[in-house]
Amino acid sequence: MTRGAALEFAGLGKRYGAIAALLPTNLMITPGEFFAVLGPSGSGKSTLLGTVAGFVAPSEGRVMIDGADITAMPPHRRNIGMVFQNYALFPYLTVARNIAFPLKMRRLPRAEIAARVARALEMVRLGGFADRMPAQLSGGQQQRVALARAAVYDPPLLLMDEPLGALDKNLREDMQEELRQFHHSVGATILYVTHDQQEAASMADRMAIMNHGAIEQVGPPHELYERPRNSFVARFLGEANMFGIVRTDPLPAGRSRFATEVGLELLACGSPTGTVVCIRPENVTIAETPPARDNCFSGRIVDIVHAAGSIRYRVAIAPNCIVTARVASERRTTVLPRDGVVHVGWDAEDALVLPA
Ligand SMILES: Nc1ncnc2c1ncn2[C@@H]1O[C@H](COP(=O)(O)OP(=O)(O)OP(=O)(O)O)[C@@H](O)[C@H]1O
Ligand SMILES: [Mg+2]
């Protein structure tokens, strides 16, 4: 098993003329970590990855691997494995020759190449596919070959930029599982770029949320979901009911009463300097009688969405104000009727008060 590399960004930034693709960034990624970089299109994810690969020359700051400054090192000397969205296998080489390619470049002995290729094929569960051509493989199989090729020389660091982006949803979920297994078995540090929050959350030890060239927050997925630092992070990770705050009246015991843009008054805990109150749909109780909650409103169900394992109700509780409640569903769950009048409620502790 490879020892994963430590990766460090120190004041690293990239400008293209007037465009700041990456604002000066500090970040430490620990050996063996699966680290995801998540953010909307154009937020700077590929730019950050490119500075590690050596495709992007930073305008300022440094990149370090195991403490050594690699900022100016040519890409081919960095000993980094890479997997990208368009798997870019060599179309006229068999699967085995594709995987052998980086080993040939490194002039390894023939017998060792054969042994390593066989091992890499087993690792991505393509044992019987050595002599196939890329065109004879499915998208997921091609992506697994690309993964084997990137990992075959045991690099301590693997970079992946939307590697599953071209695959359909089911295949993507299978591959997420495989990548987790793969990471577990190789021990390399993985820096993984995606704009899919579910994908990042399902695989990463920690993740960074990027927005406009800056990292908004770094942490384990559950921490970012439960304690987002601002409304961008809250909105980007999963669903959230958001209420704009127009006035705050502090109360005892760390609570406040918030007057909101839609005219409702809400009780919540936390920072009196926040500008939005955010409640996750799974923390909203919906019932035919008023639930015993700090915040309680009646309204009409305007939409019902059945998803795997849950039901999402959209409830209009005031003009221009629809609250989403998500309820876990079982076989016997009674579904409340559309247009039915119901009550929704949540506790002050479940409301996050966040800056914009
Ligand atoms: N070579 C370039 N010249 C000028 N601007 C660039 C260049 N490469 C990237 N940019 C700009 O830098 C910003 C960040 O781009 P980047 O490719 O890092 O985004 P991203 O987060 O990877 O987006 P996506 O999810 O769409 O891949 C964007 O505004 C982009 O237009
Ligand atoms: Mg990109």
mmCIF file of C-alpha atoms and ligand atoms in Angstrom:
data_model
loop_
_atom_site.group_PDB
_atom_site.id
_atom_site.type_symbol
_atom_site.label_atom_id
_atom_site.label_comp_id
_atom_site.label_asym_id
_atom_site.label_seq_id
_atom_site.Cartn_x
_atom_site.Cartn_y
_atom_site.Cartn_z
ATOM 1 C CA MET A 1 0.000 0.000 0.000
ATOM 2 C CA THR A 2 1.254 3.461 -0.962
ATOM 3 C CA ARG A 3 1.740 6.106 1.651
ATOM 4 C CA GLY A 4 -0.398 9.080 0.662
ATOM 5 C CA ALA A 5 1.229 12.460 0.106
ATOM 6 C CA ALA A 6 0.583 15.569 2.174
ATOM 7 C CA LEU A 7 -0.576 18.447 -0.019
ATOM 8 C CA GLU A 8 -0.357 22.073 0.999
ATOM 9 C CA PHE A 9 -1.470 25.302 -0.644
ATOM 10 C CA ALA A 10 0.146 28.449 0.721
ATOM 11 C CA GLY A 11 -1.325 31.737 -0.450
ATOM 12 C CA LEU A 12 -1.970 30.136 -3.810
ATOM 13 C CA GLY A 13 -3.793 32.337 -6.325
ATOM 14 C CA LYS A 14 -4.426 32.543 -10.064
ATOM 15 C CA ARG A 15 -5.517 35.499 -12.178
ATOM 16 C CA TYR A 16 -6.293 35.613 -15.876
ATOM 17 C CA GLY A 17 -5.957 39.339 -16.516
ATOM 18 C CA ALA A 18 -8.829 40.920 -14.602
ATOM 19 C CA ILE A 19 -10.402 37.556 -13.695
ATOM 20 C CA ALA A 20 -9.458 36.096 -10.322
ATOM 21 C CA ALA A 21 -9.958 32.393 -11.057
ATOM 22 C CA LEU A 22 -8.519 31.545 -7.628
ATOM 23 C CA LEU A 23 -8.146 34.011 -4.751
ATOM 24 C CA PRO A 24 -5.137 33.476 -2.466
ATOM 25 C CA THR A 25 -5.881 30.170 -0.762
ATOM 26 C CA ASN A 26 -4.385 28.304 2.196
ATOM 27 C CA LEU A 27 -5.228 24.661 2.630
ATOM 28 C CA MET A 28 -3.645 21.495 4.085
ATOM 29 C CA ILE A 29 -4.632 18.042 2.885
ATOM 30 C CA THR A 30 -3.351 15.206 5.043
ATOM 31 C CA PRO A 31 -1.697 11.968 3.821
ATOM 32 C CA GLY A 32 -4.242 9.415 2.640
ATOM 33 C CA GLU A 33 -7.167 11.787 2.807
ATOM 34 C CA PHE A 34 -10.011 11.681 0.273
ATOM 35 C CA PHE A 35 -10.551 15.395 -0.196
ATOM 36 C CA ALA A 36 -13.359 16.709 -2.411
ATOM 37 C CA VAL A 37 -13.522 20.182 -3.921
ATOM 38 C CA LEU A 38 -17.107 21.151 -4.518
ATOM 39 C CA GLY A 39 -18.632 24.240 -6.071
ATOM 40 C CA PRO A 40 -20.691 25.650 -8.918
ATOM 41 C CA SER A 41 -19.399 26.006 -12.473
ATOM 42 C CA GLY A 42 -16.641 28.606 -12.753
ATOM 43 C CA SER A 43 -15.896 28.682 -9.005
ATOM 44 C CA GLY A 44 -12.220 27.742 -9.506
ATOM 45 C CA LYS A 45 -12.179 23.989 -8.812
ATOM 46 C CA SER A 46 -10.264 22.939 -11.933
ATOM 47 C CA THR A 47 -7.916 25.879 -11.518
ATOM 48 C CA LEU A 48 -7.000 24.681 -8.027
ATOM 49 C CA LEU A 49 -6.445 21.129 -9.310
ATOM 50 C CA GLY A 50 -4.500 22.409 -12.316
ATOM 51 C CA THR A 51 -1.932 24.109 -10.105
ATOM 52 C CA VAL A 52 -1.210 20.739 -8.472
ATOM 53 C CA ALA A 53 -1.018 18.922 -11.817
ATOM 54 C CA GLY A 54 1.189 21.682 -13.199
ATOM 55 C CA PHE A 55 -1.150 22.674 -16.051
ATOM 56 C CA VAL A 56 -1.928 26.016 -14.432
ATOM 57 C CA ALA A 57 0.931 28.333 -13.447
ATOM 58 C CA PRO A 58 -0.158 30.189 -10.305
ATOM 59 C CA SER A 59 0.096 33.991 -10.159
ATOM 60 C CA GLU A 60 1.114 33.872 -6.507
ATOM 61 C CA GLY A 61 1.775 31.469 -3.650
ATOM 62 C CA ARG A 62 3.105 27.933 -3.501
ATOM 63 C CA VAL A 63 2.023 24.290 -3.786
ATOM 64 C CA MET A 64 3.865 21.766 -1.631
ATOM 65 C CA ILE A 65 3.888 17.985 -1.658
ATOM 66 C CA ASP A 66 5.261 16.416 1.519
ATOM 67 C CA GLY A 67 6.755 19.777 2.360
ATOM 68 C CA ALA A 68 8.640 20.162 -0.935
ATOM 69 C CA ASP A 69 7.801 23.169 -3.112
ATOM 70 C CA ILE A 70 6.595 21.887 -6.505
ATOM 71 C CA THR A 71 5.159 25.182 -7.786
ATOM 72 C CA ALA A 72 7.650 25.432 -10.648
ATOM 73 C CA MET A 73 8.266 21.718 -11.255
ATOM 74 C CA PRO A 74 7.356 20.454 -14.747
ATOM 75 C CA PRO A 75 4.146 18.352 -14.749
ATOM 76 C CA HIS A 76 5.782 15.063 -15.815
ATOM 77 C CA ARG A 77 8.173 15.150 -12.855
ATOM 78 C CA ARG A 78 5.460 15.499 -10.212
ATOM 79 C CA ASN A 79 4.584 11.777 -9.902
ATOM 80 C CA ILE A 80 0.856 12.431 -9.693
ATOM 81 C CA GLY A 81 -1.906 10.186 -11.079
ATOM 82 C CA MET A 82 -4.717 11.888 -12.955
ATOM 83 C CA VAL A 83 -8.235 10.944 -14.009
ATOM 84 C CA PHE A 84 -10.484 13.335 -15.893
ATOM 85 C CA GLN A 85 -14.025 13.404 -17.207
ATOM 86 C CA ASN A 86 -13.154 12.368 -20.774
ATOM 87 C CA TYR A 87 -11.205 9.285 -19.807
ATOM 88 C CA ALA A 88 -8.931 9.740 -22.863
ATOM 89 C CA LEU A 89 -7.725 6.186 -23.250
ATOM 90 C CA PHE A 90 -5.501 5.537 -26.245
ATOM 91 C CA PRO A 91 -8.075 4.166 -28.707
ATOM 92 C CA TYR A 92 -5.658 1.927 -30.655
ATOM 93 C CA LEU A 93 -4.122 0.254 -27.601
ATOM 94 C CA THR A 94 -5.658 -2.651 -25.720
ATOM 95 C CA VAL A 95 -6.754 -2.204 -22.124
ATOM 96 C CA ALA A 96 -3.533 -3.835 -20.890
ATOM 97 C CA ARG A 97 -1.336 -1.611 -23.084
ATOM 98 C CA ASN A 98 -3.204 1.487 -21.972
ATOM 99 C CA ILE A 99 -2.501 0.633 -18.358
ATOM 100 C CA ALA A 100 1.104 -0.338 -19.124
ATOM 101 C CA PHE A 101 1.791 2.991 -20.811
ATOM 102 C CA PRO A 102 2.939 5.011 -17.763
ATOM 103 C CA LEU A 103 5.162 2.081 -16.691
ATOM 104 C CA LYS A 104 6.804 1.922 -20.123
ATOM 105 C CA MET A 105 7.431 5.649 -19.915
ATOM 106 C CA ARG A 106 9.202 4.956 -16.644
ATOM 107 C CA ARG A 107 11.200 2.137 -18.267
ATOM 108 C CA LEU A 108 10.215 -0.583 -15.813
ATOM 109 C CA PRO A 109 11.286 -4.170 -16.609
ATOM 110 C CA ARG A 110 8.835 -6.109 -18.771
ATOM 111 C CA ALA A 111 7.986 -8.721 -16.116
ATOM 112 C CA GLU A 112 7.247 -6.069 -13.530
ATOM 113 C CA ILE A 113 5.019 -4.219 -15.990
ATOM 114 C CA ALA A 114 3.016 -7.393 -16.638
ATOM 115 C CA ALA A 115 2.625 -8.066 -12.911
ATOM 116 C CA ARG A 116 1.562 -4.511 -12.122
ATOM 117 C CA VAL A 117 -0.912 -4.361 -15.002
ATOM 118 C CA ALA A 118 -2.518 -7.608 -13.841
ATOM 119 C CA ARG A 119 -2.782 -6.280 -10.299
ATOM 120 C CA ALA A 120 -4.247 -2.954 -11.459
ATOM 121 C CA LEU A 121 -6.841 -4.793 -13.575
ATOM 122 C CA GLU A 122 -7.874 -6.874 -10.577
ATOM 123 C CA MET A 123 -8.123 -3.779 -8.451
ATOM 124 C CA VAL A 124 -10.712 -2.235 -10.794
ATOM 125 C CA ARG A 125 -12.378 -5.635 -11.314
ATOM 126 C CA LEU A 126 -11.536 -5.928 -15.009
ATOM 127 C CA GLY A 127 -9.467 -9.117 -14.769
ATOM 128 C CA GLY A 128 -10.782 -10.624 -17.993
ATOM 129 C CA PHE A 129 -10.595 -7.460 -20.083
ATOM 130 C CA ALA A 130 -6.861 -7.119 -20.747
ATOM 131 C CA ASP A 131 -7.083 -7.675 -24.511
ATOM 132 C CA ARG A 132 -10.180 -5.609 -25.246
ATOM 133 C CA MET A 133 -9.995 -2.316 -27.121
ATOM 134 C CA PRO A 134 -11.441 0.797 -25.388
ATOM 135 C CA ALA A 135 -14.284 1.004 -27.945
ATOM 136 C CA GLN A 136 -15.429 -2.440 -26.786
ATOM 137 C CA LEU A 137 -16.002 -1.233 -23.215
ATOM 138 C CA SER A 138 -18.892 0.576 -21.544
ATOM 139 C CA GLY A 139 -18.374 4.095 -20.212
ATOM 140 C CA GLY A 140 -17.979 2.819 -16.665
ATOM 141 C CA GLN A 141 -15.468 0.188 -17.731
ATOM 142 C CA GLN A 142 -13.457 2.771 -19.668
ATOM 143 C CA GLN A 143 -13.433 4.980 -16.599
ATOM 144 C CA ARG A 144 -12.149 2.063 -14.517
ATOM 145 C CA VAL A 145 -9.333 1.516 -17.025
ATOM 146 C CA ALA A 146 -8.460 5.209 -16.723
ATOM 147 C CA LEU A 147 -8.404 4.781 -12.951
ATOM 148 C CA ALA A 148 -6.151 1.720 -13.213
ATOM 149 C CA ARG A 149 -3.814 3.611 -15.550
ATOM 150 C CA ALA A 150 -3.602 6.533 -13.138
ATOM 151 C CA ALA A 151 -2.896 4.277 -10.165
ATOM 152 C CA VAL A 152 -0.643 1.635 -11.747
ATOM 153 C CA TYR A 153 2.621 3.287 -10.776
ATOM 154 C CA ASP A 154 1.456 3.805 -7.177
ATOM 155 C CA PRO A 155 1.488 7.596 -7.124
ATOM 156 C CA PRO A 156 1.067 8.954 -3.598
ATOM 157 C CA LEU A 157 -1.372 11.574 -4.938
ATOM 158 C CA LEU A 158 -4.273 11.168 -7.374
ATOM 159 C CA LEU A 159 -6.109 14.085 -8.958
ATOM 160 C CA MET A 160 -9.605 13.550 -10.307
ATOM 161 C CA ASP A 161 -11.620 16.222 -12.106
ATOM 162 C CA GLU A 162 -15.275 15.217 -12.521
ATOM 163 C CA PRO A 163 -14.191 11.659 -13.380
ATOM 164 C CA LEU A 164 -17.772 10.365 -13.279
ATOM 165 C CA GLY A 165 -19.339 13.369 -14.998
ATOM 166 C CA ALA A 166 -19.992 11.534 -18.269
ATOM 167 C CA LEU A 167 -21.690 8.519 -16.666
ATOM 168 C CA ASP A 168 -25.397 8.026 -16.022
ATOM 169 C CA LYS A 169 -26.755 8.208 -12.488
ATOM 170 C CA ASN A 170 -26.795 4.495 -11.589
ATOM 171 C CA LEU A 171 -23.349 3.879 -12.965
ATOM 172 C CA ARG A 172 -22.084 6.976 -11.184
ATOM 173 C CA GLU A 173 -23.362 5.641 -7.860
ATOM 174 C CA ASP A 174 -21.721 2.250 -8.467
ATOM 175 C CA MET A 175 -18.466 3.962 -9.358
ATOM 176 C CA GLN A 176 -18.632 6.088 -6.191
ATOM 177 C CA GLU A 177 -18.745 2.881 -4.209
ATOM 178 C CA GLU A 178 -15.809 1.517 -6.224
ATOM 179 C CA LEU A 179 -13.787 4.675 -5.747
ATOM 180 C CA ARG A 180 -14.294 4.430 -1.995
ATOM 181 C CA GLN A 181 -13.072 0.821 -2.063
ATOM 182 C CA PHE A 182 -10.222 1.801 -4.331
ATOM 183 C CA HIS A 183 -9.137 4.610 -2.041
ATOM 184 C CA HIS A 184 -9.316 2.274 0.914
ATOM 185 C CA SER A 185 -7.100 -0.291 -0.825
ATOM 186 C CA VAL A 186 -4.430 2.023 -2.325
ATOM 187 C CA GLY A 187 -3.930 4.491 0.524
ATOM 188 C CA ALA A 188 -3.097 7.374 -1.833
ATOM 189 C CA THR A 189 -4.250 10.919 -1.144
ATOM 190 C CA ILE A 190 -7.090 11.811 -3.512
ATOM 191 C CA LEU A 191 -8.042 15.337 -4.548
ATOM 192 C CA TYR A 192 -11.436 15.023 -6.174
ATOM 193 C CA VAL A 193 -13.284 17.792 -8.016
ATOM 194 C CA THR A 194 -17.033 17.669 -8.534
ATOM 195 C CA HIS A 195 -20.049 19.957 -8.640
ATOM 196 C CA ASP A 196 -22.287 17.167 -7.334
ATOM 197 C CA GLN A 197 -22.753 17.524 -3.574
ATOM 198 C CA GLN A 198 -24.151 14.035 -3.112
ATOM 199 C CA GLU A 199 -21.112 12.591 -4.867
ATOM 200 C CA ALA A 200 -18.692 14.578 -2.728
ATOM 201 C CA ALA A 201 -20.524 13.768 0.493
ATOM 202 C CA SER A 202 -20.663 10.054 -0.249
ATOM 203 C CA MET A 203 -16.908 9.686 -0.720
ATOM 204 C CA ALA A 204 -14.929 12.451 0.925
ATOM 205 C CA ASP A 205 -13.302 12.511 4.349
ATOM 206 C CA ARG A 206 -13.373 16.289 4.088
ATOM 207 C CA MET A 207 -14.481 18.723 1.489
ATOM 208 C CA ALA A 208 -14.023 22.349 0.503
ATOM 209 C CA ILE A 209 -16.907 24.412 -0.850
ATOM 210 C CA MET A 210 -15.757 26.931 -3.452
ATOM 211 C CA ASN A 211 -17.547 30.027 -4.687
ATOM 212 C CA HIS A 212 -16.148 32.769 -6.960
ATOM 213 C CA GLY A 213 -12.547 31.600 -6.634
ATOM 214 C CA ALA A 214 -12.583 31.328 -2.841
ATOM 215 C CA ILE A 215 -13.032 28.471 -0.390
ATOM 216 C CA GLU A 216 -16.124 29.231 1.680
ATOM 217 C CA GLN A 217 -15.731 26.381 4.162
ATOM 218 C CA VAL A 218 -13.719 23.196 4.758
ATOM 219 C CA GLY A 219 -14.762 20.202 6.841
ATOM 220 C CA PRO A 220 -16.251 16.715 6.927
ATOM 221 C CA PRO A 221 -19.470 16.495 4.846
ATOM 222 C CA HIS A 222 -21.825 16.083 7.821
ATOM 223 C CA GLU A 223 -20.280 19.060 9.615
ATOM 224 C CA LEU A 224 -20.724 21.310 6.577
ATOM 225 C CA TYR A 225 -24.295 20.137 6.222
ATOM 226 C CA GLU A 226 -25.175 20.598 9.882
ATOM 227 C CA ARG A 227 -23.120 23.696 10.589
ATOM 228 C CA PRO A 228 -22.784 25.679 7.355
ATOM 229 C CA ARG A 229 -20.935 28.945 7.878
ATOM 230 C CA ASN A 230 -23.153 30.952 5.587
ATOM 231 C CA SER A 231 -26.250 30.747 3.432
ATOM 232 C CA PHE A 232 -24.248 29.869 0.288
ATOM 233 C CA VAL A 233 -22.895 26.705 1.889
ATOM 234 C CA ALA A 234 -26.299 25.849 3.384
ATOM 235 C CA ARG A 235 -27.990 26.247 0.020
ATOM 236 C CA PHE A 236 -25.294 24.407 -1.902
ATOM 237 C CA LEU A 237 -25.391 21.357 0.366
ATOM 238 C CA GLY A 238 -28.857 19.928 0.233
ATOM 239 C CA GLU A 239 -32.176 21.611 0.550
ATOM 240 C CA ALA A 240 -32.930 24.451 2.941
ATOM 241 C CA ASN A 241 -35.878 26.634 3.814
ATOM 242 C CA MET A 242 -34.556 30.202 3.934
ATOM 243 C CA PHE A 243 -36.124 33.264 5.513
ATOM 244 C CA GLY A 244 -34.605 36.711 5.046
ATOM 245 C CA ILE A 245 -34.327 38.599 8.349
ATOM 246 C CA VAL A 246 -35.553 42.184 8.625
ATOM 247 C CA ARG A 247 -35.370 42.666 12.416
ATOM 248 C CA THR A 248 -33.875 40.855 15.399
ATOM 249 C CA ASP A 249 -35.110 41.002 18.990
ATOM 250 C CA PRO A 250 -32.751 39.203 21.386
ATOM 251 C CA LEU A 251 -34.414 37.018 24.027
ATOM 252 C CA PRO A 252 -32.949 35.224 27.064
ATOM 253 C CA ALA A 253 -31.086 31.883 26.764
ATOM 254 C CA GLY A 254 -29.350 32.662 23.480
ATOM 255 C CA ARG A 255 -32.575 32.890 21.543
ATOM 256 C CA SER A 256 -33.897 35.658 19.353
ATOM 257 C CA ARG A 257 -37.164 36.553 17.719
ATOM 258 C CA PHE A 258 -36.666 37.318 14.047
ATOM 259 C CA ALA A 259 -39.017 39.294 11.880
ATOM 260 C CA THR A 260 -38.730 38.002 8.316
ATOM 261 C CA GLU A 261 -39.254 39.417 4.831
ATOM 262 C CA VAL A 262 -42.399 37.358 4.351
ATOM 263 C CA GLY A 263 -43.955 38.877 7.488
ATOM 264 C CA LEU A 264 -43.639 35.823 9.753
ATOM 265 C CA GLU A 265 -42.011 35.982 13.178
ATOM 266 C CA LEU A 266 -39.617 33.132 13.953
ATOM 267 C CA LEU A 267 -37.878 31.933 17.087
ATOM 268 C CA ALA A 268 -34.336 30.736 16.585
ATOM 269 C CA CYS A 269 -31.072 30.283 18.438
ATOM 270 C CA GLY A 270 -27.796 31.788 17.447
ATOM 271 C CA SER A 271 -26.091 34.802 16.021
ATOM 272 C CA PRO A 272 -28.089 38.017 16.188
ATOM 273 C CA THR A 273 -25.924 39.307 13.310
ATOM 274 C CA GLY A 274 -27.252 36.752 10.815
ATOM 275 C CA THR A 275 -29.270 37.749 7.777
ATOM 276 C CA VAL A 276 -31.139 34.518 7.059
ATOM 277 C CA VAL A 277 -32.854 31.814 9.077
ATOM 278 C CA CYS A 278 -32.352 28.379 7.546
ATOM 279 C CA ILE A 279 -34.271 25.188 8.373
ATOM 280 C CA ARG A 280 -33.550 21.813 6.763
ATOM 281 C CA PRO A 281 -36.704 20.107 5.424
ATOM 282 C CA GLU A 282 -36.091 16.985 7.537
ATOM 283 C CA ASN A 283 -36.361 19.145 10.667
ATOM 284 C CA VAL A 284 -39.813 20.421 9.722
ATOM 285 C CA THR A 285 -42.656 18.433 11.289
ATOM 286 C CA ILE A 286 -45.889 18.247 9.323
ATOM 287 C CA ALA A 287 -49.157 17.115 10.917
ATOM 288 C CA GLU A 288 -52.925 17.479 10.804
ATOM 289 C CA THR A 289 -52.921 18.966 14.326
ATOM 290 C CA PRO A 290 -50.475 21.671 15.497
ATOM 291 C CA PRO A 291 -47.194 20.005 16.585
ATOM 292 C CA ALA A 292 -45.594 21.083 19.882
ATOM 293 C CA ARG A 293 -42.770 23.125 18.351
ATOM 294 C CA ASP A 294 -41.285 26.574 18.999
ATOM 295 C CA ASN A 295 -42.384 27.688 15.534
ATOM 296 C CA CYS A 296 -45.760 26.560 14.265
ATOM 297 C CA PHE A 297 -47.797 27.618 11.214
ATOM 298 C CA SER A 298 -50.798 26.353 9.368
ATOM 299 C CA GLY A 299 -50.911 26.168 5.606
ATOM 300 C CA ARG A 300 -52.057 24.295 2.527
ATOM 301 C CA ILE A 301 -50.145 21.531 0.766
ATOM 302 C CA VAL A 302 -49.386 22.795 -2.744
ATOM 303 C CA ASP A 303 -47.128 19.995 -3.937
ATOM 304 C CA ILE A 304 -46.106 16.467 -2.970
ATOM 305 C CA VAL A 305 -42.995 14.741 -4.337
ATOM 306 C CA HIS A 306 -42.309 11.074 -3.694
ATOM 307 C CA ALA A 307 -38.625 10.250 -3.596
ATOM 308 C CA ALA A 308 -36.776 7.086 -2.593
ATOM 309 C CA GLY A 309 -37.463 6.646 1.117
ATOM 310 C CA SER A 310 -39.074 10.022 1.692
ATOM 311 C CA ILE A 311 -41.958 12.315 0.854
ATOM 312 C CA ARG A 312 -41.454 16.042 0.275
ATOM 313 C CA TYR A 313 -44.372 18.303 1.043
ATOM 314 C CA ARG A 314 -44.464 21.899 -0.114
ATOM 315 C CA VAL A 315 -46.720 23.884 2.194
ATOM 316 C CA ALA A 316 -47.823 27.496 1.583
ATOM 317 C CA ILE A 317 -47.840 29.152 5.017
ATOM 318 C CA ALA A 318 -48.019 32.825 3.989
ATOM 319 C CA PRO A 319 -48.196 34.849 0.772
ATOM 320 C CA ASN A 320 -44.905 34.255 -1.094
ATOM 321 C CA CYS A 321 -43.796 31.721 1.473
ATOM 322 C CA ILE A 322 -43.653 27.984 0.863
ATOM 323 C CA VAL A 323 -42.001 25.686 3.391
ATOM 324 C CA THR A 324 -40.655 22.265 2.449
ATOM 325 C CA ALA A 325 -41.019 19.387 4.891
ATOM 326 C CA ARG A 326 -39.362 16.050 4.252
ATOM 327 C CA VAL A 327 -40.784 12.984 5.946
ATOM 328 C CA ALA A 328 -39.222 9.523 5.904
ATOM 329 C CA SER A 329 -41.699 7.145 4.317
ATOM 330 C CA GLU A 330 -42.359 3.509 5.047
ATOM 331 C CA ARG A 331 -44.693 1.070 3.376
ATOM 332 C CA ARG A 332 -47.578 2.041 5.617
ATOM 333 C CA THR A 333 -47.024 5.790 5.733
ATOM 334 C CA THR A 334 -50.272 7.652 5.072
ATOM 335 C CA VAL A 335 -49.736 10.399 2.562
ATOM 336 C CA LEU A 336 -51.387 13.698 3.431
ATOM 337 C CA PRO A 337 -53.669 15.001 0.671
ATOM 338 C CA ARG A 338 -52.662 17.681 -1.792
ATOM 339 C CA ASP A 339 -54.579 20.940 -1.071
ATOM 340 C CA GLY A 340 -55.151 19.694 2.476
ATOM 341 C CA VAL A 341 -54.784 22.162 5.351
ATOM 342 C CA VAL A 342 -51.976 21.093 7.685
ATOM 343 C CA HIS A 343 -49.629 22.403 10.351
ATOM 344 C CA VAL A 344 -45.864 22.658 10.067
ATOM 345 C CA GLY A 345 -43.455 23.327 12.900
ATOM 346 C CA TRP A 346 -39.845 23.261 13.972
ATOM 347 C CA ASP A 347 -37.831 23.990 17.091
ATOM 348 C CA ALA A 348 -35.637 27.047 17.592
ATOM 349 C CA GLU A 349 -32.633 24.705 17.959
ATOM 350 C CA ASP A 350 -33.173 23.379 14.453
ATOM 351 C CA ALA A 351 -33.082 26.811 12.852
ATOM 352 C CA LEU A 352 -29.678 28.066 11.752
ATOM 353 C CA VAL A 353 -29.110 31.790 11.736
ATOM 354 C CA LEU A 354 -26.545 32.543 9.056
ATOM 355 C CA PRO A 355 -24.806 35.444 7.350
ATOM 356 C CA ALA A 356 -25.497 35.835 3.622
HETATM 357 N N1 LIG B 1 -7.348 29.851 -19.523
HETATM 358 C C1 LIG B 1 -8.229 30.702 -18.984
HETATM 359 N N2 LIG B 1 -8.302 31.991 -19.392
HETATM 360 C C2 LIG B 1 -9.165 32.854 -18.839
HETATM 361 N N3 LIG B 1 -10.030 32.523 -17.866
HETATM 362 C C3 LIG B 1 -10.020 31.272 -17.412
HETATM 363 C C4 LIG B 1 -9.116 30.287 -17.948
HETATM 364 N N4 LIG B 1 -9.347 29.114 -17.300
HETATM 365 C C5 LIG B 1 -10.328 29.363 -16.402
HETATM 366 N N5 LIG B 1 -10.725 30.645 -16.472
HETATM 367 C C6 LIG B 1 -11.760 31.278 -15.632
HETATM 368 O O1 LIG B 1 -11.476 31.027 -14.277
HETATM 369 C C7 LIG B 1 -12.648 30.765 -13.522
HETATM 370 C C8 LIG B 1 -12.543 29.437 -12.812
HETATM 371 O O2 LIG B 1 -12.513 28.394 -13.784
HETATM 372 P P1 LIG B 1 -12.429 26.850 -13.410
HETATM 373 O O3 LIG B 1 -12.205 26.094 -14.665
HETATM 374 O O4 LIG B 1 -11.424 26.683 -12.322
HETATM 375 O O5 LIG B 1 -13.881 26.568 -12.838
HETATM 376 P P2 LIG B 1 -14.554 25.205 -12.333
HETATM 377 O O6 LIG B 1 -14.957 25.428 -10.920
HETATM 378 O O7 LIG B 1 -13.654 24.062 -12.622
HETATM 379 O O8 LIG B 1 -15.860 25.120 -13.228
HETATM 380 P P3 LIG B 1 -16.589 23.841 -13.922
HETATM 381 O O9 LIG B 1 -17.443 23.204 -12.834
HETATM 382 O O10 LIG B 1 -17.464 24.466 -14.965
HETATM 383 O O11 LIG B 1 -15.551 22.932 -14.480
HETATM 384 C C9 LIG B 1 -13.811 30.850 -14.520
HETATM 385 O O12 LIG B 1 -14.368 32.124 -14.416
HETATM 386 C C10 LIG B 1 -13.136 30.659 -15.852
HETATM 387 O O13 LIG B 1 -13.842 31.303 -16.870
HETATM 388 MG MG MG B 2 -13.768 22.389 -13.910
#
